[in-house]
mmCIF file of C-alpha atoms in Angstrom:
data_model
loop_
_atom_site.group_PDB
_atom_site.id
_atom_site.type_symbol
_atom_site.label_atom_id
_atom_site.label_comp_id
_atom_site.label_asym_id
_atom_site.label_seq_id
_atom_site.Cartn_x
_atom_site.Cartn_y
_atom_site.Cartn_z
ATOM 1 C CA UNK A 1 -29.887 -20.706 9.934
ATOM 2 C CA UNK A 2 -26.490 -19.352 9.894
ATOM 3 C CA UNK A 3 -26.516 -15.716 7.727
ATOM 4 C CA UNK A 4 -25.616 -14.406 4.922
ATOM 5 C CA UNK A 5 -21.832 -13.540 4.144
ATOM 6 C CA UNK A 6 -23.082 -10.530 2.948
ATOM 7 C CA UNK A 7 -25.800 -9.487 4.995
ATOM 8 C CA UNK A 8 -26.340 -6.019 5.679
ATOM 9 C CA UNK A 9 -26.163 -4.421 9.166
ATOM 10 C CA UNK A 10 -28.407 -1.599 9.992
ATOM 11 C CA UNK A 11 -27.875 1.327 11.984
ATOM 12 C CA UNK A 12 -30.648 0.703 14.905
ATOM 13 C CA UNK A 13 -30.588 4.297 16.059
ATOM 14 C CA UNK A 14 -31.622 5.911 12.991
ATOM 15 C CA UNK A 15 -32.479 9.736 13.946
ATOM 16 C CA UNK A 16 -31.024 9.922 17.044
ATOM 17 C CA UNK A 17 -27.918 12.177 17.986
ATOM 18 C CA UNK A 18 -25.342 11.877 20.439
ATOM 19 C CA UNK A 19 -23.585 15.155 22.431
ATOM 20 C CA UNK A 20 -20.267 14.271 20.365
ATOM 21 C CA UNK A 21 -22.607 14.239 16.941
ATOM 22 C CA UNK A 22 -23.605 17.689 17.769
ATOM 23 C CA UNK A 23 -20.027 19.152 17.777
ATOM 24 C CA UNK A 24 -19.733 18.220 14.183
ATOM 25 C CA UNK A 25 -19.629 21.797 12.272
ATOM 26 C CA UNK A 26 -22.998 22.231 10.510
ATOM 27 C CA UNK A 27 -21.160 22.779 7.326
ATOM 28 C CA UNK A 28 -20.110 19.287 7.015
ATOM 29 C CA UNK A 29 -23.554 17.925 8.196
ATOM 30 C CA UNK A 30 -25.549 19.717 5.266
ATOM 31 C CA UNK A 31 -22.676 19.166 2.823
ATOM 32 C CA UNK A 32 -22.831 15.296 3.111
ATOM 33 C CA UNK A 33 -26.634 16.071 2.999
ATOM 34 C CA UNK A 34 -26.428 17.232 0.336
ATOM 35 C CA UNK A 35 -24.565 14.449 -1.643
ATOM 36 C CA UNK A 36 -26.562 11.969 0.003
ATOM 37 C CA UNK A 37 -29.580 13.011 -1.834
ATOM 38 C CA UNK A 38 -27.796 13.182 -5.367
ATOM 39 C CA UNK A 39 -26.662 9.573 -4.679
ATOM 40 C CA UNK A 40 -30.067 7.828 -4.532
ATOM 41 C CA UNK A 41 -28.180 4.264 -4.516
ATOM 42 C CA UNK A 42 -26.053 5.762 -2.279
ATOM 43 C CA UNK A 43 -22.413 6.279 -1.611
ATOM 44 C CA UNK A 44 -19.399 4.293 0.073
ATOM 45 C CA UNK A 45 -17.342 5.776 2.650
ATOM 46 C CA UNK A 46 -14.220 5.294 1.068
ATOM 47 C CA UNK A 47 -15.915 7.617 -2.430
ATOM 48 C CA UNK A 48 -16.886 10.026 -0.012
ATOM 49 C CA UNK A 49 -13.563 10.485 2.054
ATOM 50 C CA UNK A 50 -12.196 10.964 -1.374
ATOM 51 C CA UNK A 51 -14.484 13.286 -2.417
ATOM 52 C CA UNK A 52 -14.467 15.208 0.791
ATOM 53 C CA UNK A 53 -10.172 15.573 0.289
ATOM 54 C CA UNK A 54 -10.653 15.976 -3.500
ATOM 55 C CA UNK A 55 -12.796 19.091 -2.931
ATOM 56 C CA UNK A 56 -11.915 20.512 0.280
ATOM 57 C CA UNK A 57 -7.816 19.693 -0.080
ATOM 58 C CA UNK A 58 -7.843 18.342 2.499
ATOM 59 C CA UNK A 59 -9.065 15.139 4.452
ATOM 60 C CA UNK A 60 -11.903 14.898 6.789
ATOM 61 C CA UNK A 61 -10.295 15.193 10.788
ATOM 62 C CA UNK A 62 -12.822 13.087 12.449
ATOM 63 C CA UNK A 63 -10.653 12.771 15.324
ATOM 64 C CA UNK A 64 -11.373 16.294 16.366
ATOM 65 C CA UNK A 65 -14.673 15.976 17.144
ATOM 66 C CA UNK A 66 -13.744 12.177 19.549
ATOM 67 C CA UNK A 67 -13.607 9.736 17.187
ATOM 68 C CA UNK A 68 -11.433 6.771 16.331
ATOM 69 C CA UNK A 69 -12.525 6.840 12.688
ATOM 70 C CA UNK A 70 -14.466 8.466 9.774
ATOM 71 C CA UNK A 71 -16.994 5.365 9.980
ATOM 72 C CA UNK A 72 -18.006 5.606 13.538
ATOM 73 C CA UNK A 73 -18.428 9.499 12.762
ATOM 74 C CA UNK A 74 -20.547 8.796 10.107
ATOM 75 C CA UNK A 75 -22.777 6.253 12.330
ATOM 76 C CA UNK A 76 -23.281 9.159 14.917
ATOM 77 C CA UNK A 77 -24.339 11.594 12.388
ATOM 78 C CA UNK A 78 -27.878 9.745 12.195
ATOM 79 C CA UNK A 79 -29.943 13.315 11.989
ATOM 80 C CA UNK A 80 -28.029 12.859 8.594
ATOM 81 C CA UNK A 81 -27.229 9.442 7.269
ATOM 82 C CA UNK A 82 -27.878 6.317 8.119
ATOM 83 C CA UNK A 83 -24.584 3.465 7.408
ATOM 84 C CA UNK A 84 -25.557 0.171 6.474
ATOM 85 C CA UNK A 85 -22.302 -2.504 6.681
ATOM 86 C CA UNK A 86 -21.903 -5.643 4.278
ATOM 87 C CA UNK A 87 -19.011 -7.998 4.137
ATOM 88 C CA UNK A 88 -17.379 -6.272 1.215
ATOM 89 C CA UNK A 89 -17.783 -2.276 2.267
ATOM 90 C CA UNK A 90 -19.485 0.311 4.410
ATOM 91 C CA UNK A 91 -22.399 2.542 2.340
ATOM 92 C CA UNK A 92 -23.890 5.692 3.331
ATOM 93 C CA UNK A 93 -27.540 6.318 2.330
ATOM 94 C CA UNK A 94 -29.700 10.102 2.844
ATOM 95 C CA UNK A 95 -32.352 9.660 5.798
ATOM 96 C CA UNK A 96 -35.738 11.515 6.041
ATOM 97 C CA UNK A 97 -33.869 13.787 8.569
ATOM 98 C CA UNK A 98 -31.647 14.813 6.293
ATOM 99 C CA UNK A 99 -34.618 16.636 3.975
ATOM 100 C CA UNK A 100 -35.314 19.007 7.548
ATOM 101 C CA UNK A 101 -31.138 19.669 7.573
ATOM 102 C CA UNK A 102 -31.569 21.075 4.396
ATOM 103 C CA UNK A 103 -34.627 22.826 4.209
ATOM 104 C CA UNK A 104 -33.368 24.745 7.736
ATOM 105 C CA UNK A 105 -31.480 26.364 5.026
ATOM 106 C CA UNK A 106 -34.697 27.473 2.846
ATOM 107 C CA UNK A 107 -35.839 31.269 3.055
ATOM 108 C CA UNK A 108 -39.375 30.919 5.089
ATOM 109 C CA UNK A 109 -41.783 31.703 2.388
ATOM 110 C CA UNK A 110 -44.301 33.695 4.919
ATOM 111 C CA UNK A 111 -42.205 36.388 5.729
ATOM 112 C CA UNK A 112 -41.389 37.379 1.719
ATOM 113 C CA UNK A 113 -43.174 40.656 0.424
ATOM 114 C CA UNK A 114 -45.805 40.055 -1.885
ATOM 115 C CA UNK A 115 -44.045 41.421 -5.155
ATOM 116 C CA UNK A 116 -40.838 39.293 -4.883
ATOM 117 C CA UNK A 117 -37.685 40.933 -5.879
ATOM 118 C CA UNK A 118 -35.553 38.310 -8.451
ATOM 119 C CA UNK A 119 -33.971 35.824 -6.079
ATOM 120 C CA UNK A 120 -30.435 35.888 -5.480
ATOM 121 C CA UNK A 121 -27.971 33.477 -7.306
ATOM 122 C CA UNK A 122 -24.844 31.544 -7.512
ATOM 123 C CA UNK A 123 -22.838 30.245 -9.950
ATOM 124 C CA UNK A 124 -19.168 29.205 -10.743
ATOM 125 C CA UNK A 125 -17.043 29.962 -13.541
ATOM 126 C CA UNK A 126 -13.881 28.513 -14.524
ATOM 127 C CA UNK A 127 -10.731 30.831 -14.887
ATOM 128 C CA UNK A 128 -7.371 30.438 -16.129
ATOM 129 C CA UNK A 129 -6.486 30.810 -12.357
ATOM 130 C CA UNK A 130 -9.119 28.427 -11.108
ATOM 131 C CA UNK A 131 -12.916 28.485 -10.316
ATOM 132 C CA UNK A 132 -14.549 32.088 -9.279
ATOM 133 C CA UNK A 133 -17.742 32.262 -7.361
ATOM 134 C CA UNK A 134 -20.368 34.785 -8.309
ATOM 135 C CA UNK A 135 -23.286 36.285 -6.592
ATOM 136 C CA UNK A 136 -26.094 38.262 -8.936
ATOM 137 C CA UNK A 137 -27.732 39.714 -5.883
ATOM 138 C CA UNK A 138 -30.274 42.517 -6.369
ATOM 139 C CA UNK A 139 -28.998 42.429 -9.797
ATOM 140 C CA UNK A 140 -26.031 43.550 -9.442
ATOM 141 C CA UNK A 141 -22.987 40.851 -9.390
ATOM 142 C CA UNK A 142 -20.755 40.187 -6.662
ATOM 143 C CA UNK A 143 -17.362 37.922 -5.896
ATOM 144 C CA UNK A 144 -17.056 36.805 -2.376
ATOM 145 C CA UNK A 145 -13.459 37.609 -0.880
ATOM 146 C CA UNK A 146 -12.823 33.979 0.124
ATOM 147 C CA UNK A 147 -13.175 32.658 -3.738
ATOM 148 C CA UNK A 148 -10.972 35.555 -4.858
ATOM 149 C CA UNK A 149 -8.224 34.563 -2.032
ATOM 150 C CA UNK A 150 -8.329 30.678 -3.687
ATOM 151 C CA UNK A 151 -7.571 32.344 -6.594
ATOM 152 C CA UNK A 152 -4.864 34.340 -5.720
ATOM 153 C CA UNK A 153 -2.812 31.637 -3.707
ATOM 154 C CA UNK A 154 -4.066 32.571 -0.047
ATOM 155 C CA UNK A 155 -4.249 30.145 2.787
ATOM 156 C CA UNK A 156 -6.540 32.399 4.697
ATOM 157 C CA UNK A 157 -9.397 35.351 3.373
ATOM 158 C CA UNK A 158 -7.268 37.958 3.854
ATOM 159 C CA UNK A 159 -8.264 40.124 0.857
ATOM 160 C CA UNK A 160 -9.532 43.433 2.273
ATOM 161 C CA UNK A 161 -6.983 43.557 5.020
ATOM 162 C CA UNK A 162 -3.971 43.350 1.799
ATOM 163 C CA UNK A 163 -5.595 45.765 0.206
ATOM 164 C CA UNK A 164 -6.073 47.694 3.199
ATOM 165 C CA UNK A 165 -2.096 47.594 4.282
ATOM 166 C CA UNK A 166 -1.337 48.640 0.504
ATOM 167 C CA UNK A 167 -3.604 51.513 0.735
ATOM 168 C CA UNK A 168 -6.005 50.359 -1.396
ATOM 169 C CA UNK A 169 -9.909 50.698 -0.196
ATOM 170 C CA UNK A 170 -12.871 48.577 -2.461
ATOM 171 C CA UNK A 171 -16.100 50.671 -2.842
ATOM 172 C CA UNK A 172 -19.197 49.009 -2.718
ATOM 173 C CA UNK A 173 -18.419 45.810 -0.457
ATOM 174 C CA UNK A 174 -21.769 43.876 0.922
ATOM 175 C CA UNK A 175 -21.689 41.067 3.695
ATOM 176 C CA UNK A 176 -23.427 37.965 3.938
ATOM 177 C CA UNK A 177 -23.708 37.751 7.744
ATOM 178 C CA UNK A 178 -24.259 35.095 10.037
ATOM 179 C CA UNK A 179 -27.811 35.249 11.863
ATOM 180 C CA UNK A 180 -29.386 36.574 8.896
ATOM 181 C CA UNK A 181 -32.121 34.417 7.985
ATOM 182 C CA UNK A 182 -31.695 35.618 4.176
ATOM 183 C CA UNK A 183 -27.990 35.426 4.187
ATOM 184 C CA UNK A 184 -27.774 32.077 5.486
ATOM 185 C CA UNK A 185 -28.354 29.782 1.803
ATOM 186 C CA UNK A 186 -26.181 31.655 0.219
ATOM 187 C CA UNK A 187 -23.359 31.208 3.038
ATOM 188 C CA UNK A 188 -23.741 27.076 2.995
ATOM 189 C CA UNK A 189 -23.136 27.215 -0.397
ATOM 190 C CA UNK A 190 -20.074 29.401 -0.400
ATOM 191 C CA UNK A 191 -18.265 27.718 2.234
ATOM 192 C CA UNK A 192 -19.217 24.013 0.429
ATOM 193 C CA UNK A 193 -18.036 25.494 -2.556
ATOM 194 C CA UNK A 194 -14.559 27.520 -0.794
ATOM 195 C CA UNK A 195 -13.162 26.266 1.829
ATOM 196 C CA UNK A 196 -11.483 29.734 2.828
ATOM 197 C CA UNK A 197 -15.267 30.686 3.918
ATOM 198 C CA UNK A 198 -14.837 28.638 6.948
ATOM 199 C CA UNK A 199 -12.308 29.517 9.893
ATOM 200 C CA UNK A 200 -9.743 27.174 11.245
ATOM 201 C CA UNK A 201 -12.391 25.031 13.766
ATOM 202 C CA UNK A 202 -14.458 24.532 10.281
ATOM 203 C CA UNK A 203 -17.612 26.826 11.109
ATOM 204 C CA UNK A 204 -18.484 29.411 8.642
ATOM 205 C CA UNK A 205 -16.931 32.821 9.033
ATOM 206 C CA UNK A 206 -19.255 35.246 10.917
ATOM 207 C CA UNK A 207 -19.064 37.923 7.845
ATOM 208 C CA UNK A 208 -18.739 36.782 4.542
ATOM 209 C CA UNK A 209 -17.751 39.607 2.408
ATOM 210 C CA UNK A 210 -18.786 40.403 -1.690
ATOM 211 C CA UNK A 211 -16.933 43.095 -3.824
ATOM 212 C CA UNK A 212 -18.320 44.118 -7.139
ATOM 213 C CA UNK A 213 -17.491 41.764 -9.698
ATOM 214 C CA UNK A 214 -15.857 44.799 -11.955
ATOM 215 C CA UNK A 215 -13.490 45.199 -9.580
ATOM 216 C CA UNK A 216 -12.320 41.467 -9.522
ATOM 217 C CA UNK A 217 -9.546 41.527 -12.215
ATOM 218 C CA UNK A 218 -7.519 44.809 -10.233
ATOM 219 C CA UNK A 219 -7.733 43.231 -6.926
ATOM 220 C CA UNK A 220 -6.210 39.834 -8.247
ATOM 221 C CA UNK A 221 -3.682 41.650 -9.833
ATOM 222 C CA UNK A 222 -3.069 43.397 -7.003
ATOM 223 C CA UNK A 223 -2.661 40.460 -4.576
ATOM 224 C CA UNK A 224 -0.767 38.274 -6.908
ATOM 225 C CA UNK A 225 1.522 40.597 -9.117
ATOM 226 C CA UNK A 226 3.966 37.771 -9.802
ATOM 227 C CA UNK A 227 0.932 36.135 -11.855
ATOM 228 C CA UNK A 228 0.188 36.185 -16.043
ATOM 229 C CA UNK A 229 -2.507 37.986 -15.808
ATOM 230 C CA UNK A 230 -3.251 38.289 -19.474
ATOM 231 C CA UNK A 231 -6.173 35.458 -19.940
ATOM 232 C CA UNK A 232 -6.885 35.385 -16.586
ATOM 233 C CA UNK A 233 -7.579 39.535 -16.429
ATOM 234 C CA UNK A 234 -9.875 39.250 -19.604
ATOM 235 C CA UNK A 235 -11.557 36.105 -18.134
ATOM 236 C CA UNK A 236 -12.937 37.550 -15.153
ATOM 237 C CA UNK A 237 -13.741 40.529 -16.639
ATOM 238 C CA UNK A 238 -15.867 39.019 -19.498
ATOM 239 C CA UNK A 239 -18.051 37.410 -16.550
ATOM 240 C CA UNK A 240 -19.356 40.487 -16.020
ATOM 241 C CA UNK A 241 -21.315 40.107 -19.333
ATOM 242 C CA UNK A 242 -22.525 37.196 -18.684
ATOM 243 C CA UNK A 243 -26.547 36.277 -17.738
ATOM 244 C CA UNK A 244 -26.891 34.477 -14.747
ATOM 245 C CA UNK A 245 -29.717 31.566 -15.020
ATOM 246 C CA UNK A 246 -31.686 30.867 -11.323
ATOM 247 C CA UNK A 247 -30.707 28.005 -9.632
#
């Protein structure tokens, strides 16, 4: 019996990884993860390359990891997603594989203290001068560098260093570093949420750094003079007032 015209085509190595899959940055792997699993019904390559660009800026460069297209990237990634092919389009569905990606990113519950401290959270909030990450950590609240960089204009996280080379020294800067087991949630969701958190190969910087959030409205003044600062000034520094929910 001659098939379907729109029969679907499975992947038949489901779970298994190639040496080219692995050089895939880690970053991308649990952020298309991650919208696998809110997309139940899944997702088309063509919505996800244009979600990819529309929240990145930029467009996903398969061909530096030694492929010929976004599609056969996606088939290779099978610790991740599994791509099933009709006549009409190419769709992208979450694999049981994909649940272990993410969880490598969960805290390991038998190593926390027996009186938990309040967990660490973050949440966006939309500026005159774009969106602002915020970190209640030990509750106190924090800005990464990297969000206040988008903010300012910056290509690169160069924040501390300006200051520096002005003369100007932050008090009170933490770092979410790489290797830290308690550090290492918190970084994923940066860099999916700012692309300046990742370095020019797309891996996640080795030292993410956090200045208090009072200190958020000088230091964007201070890196973009040329800017109103009016609303934006007020904006940021009403944040501080707010109450963070958990996530």
């Amino acid at each position: 019996m001659a098939s379907s015209s729109c029969a679907v085509s499975r992947n038949p190595n489901i779970g298994k990884t190639s040496s080219r899959a692995e050089r895939v940055p880690e970053v991308f792997r649990a952020h298309l993860s991650k919208l696998l699993l809110n997309h139940s019904r899944g997702i088309s390559v063509e919505k996800f390359a244009a979600y990819f660009k529309h929240s990145s800026k930029e467009r996903i460069k398969f061909e530096l990891y030694g492929y010929t297209s976004l599609t056969e990237m996606l088939e290779d990634l099978r610790d991740v997603c599994e791509v099933q092919k009709t006549s009409q389009r190419t769709m992208l569905f979450a694999v049981d594989d994909a649940l272990k990606l993410r969880n490598r990113y969960r805290l390991d519950k038998r190593v926390q203290p027996t009186t938990k401290p309040e967990p660490d959270a973050l949440q966006k909030f939309v500026t005159t001068l774009g969106e602002l990450i915020v970190l209640r950590k030990n509750g106190d609240l924090y800005a990464p560098t990297c969000s206040l960089a988008q903010l300012a204009g910056f290509t690169k996280d160069t924040v501390l260093q300006s200051l520096e080379e002005d003369g100007i020294r932050v008090k009170g800067v933490h770092y979410l570093t790489v290797g830290d087991p308690h550090h290492e949630e918190l970084r994923l969701k940066i860099a999916v949420w700012c692309p300046l958190a990742c370095s020019e190969n797309e891996q996640i910087v080795e030292k993410i750094a956090l200045v208090p959030l009072k200190s958020c409205n000088f230091i964007v003044a201070a890196l973009s003079p040329d800017i109103p600062q009016d609303n934006a000034v007020r904006k940021l520094r009403i944040i501080s007032s707010f109450k963070m929910t958990r996530n």
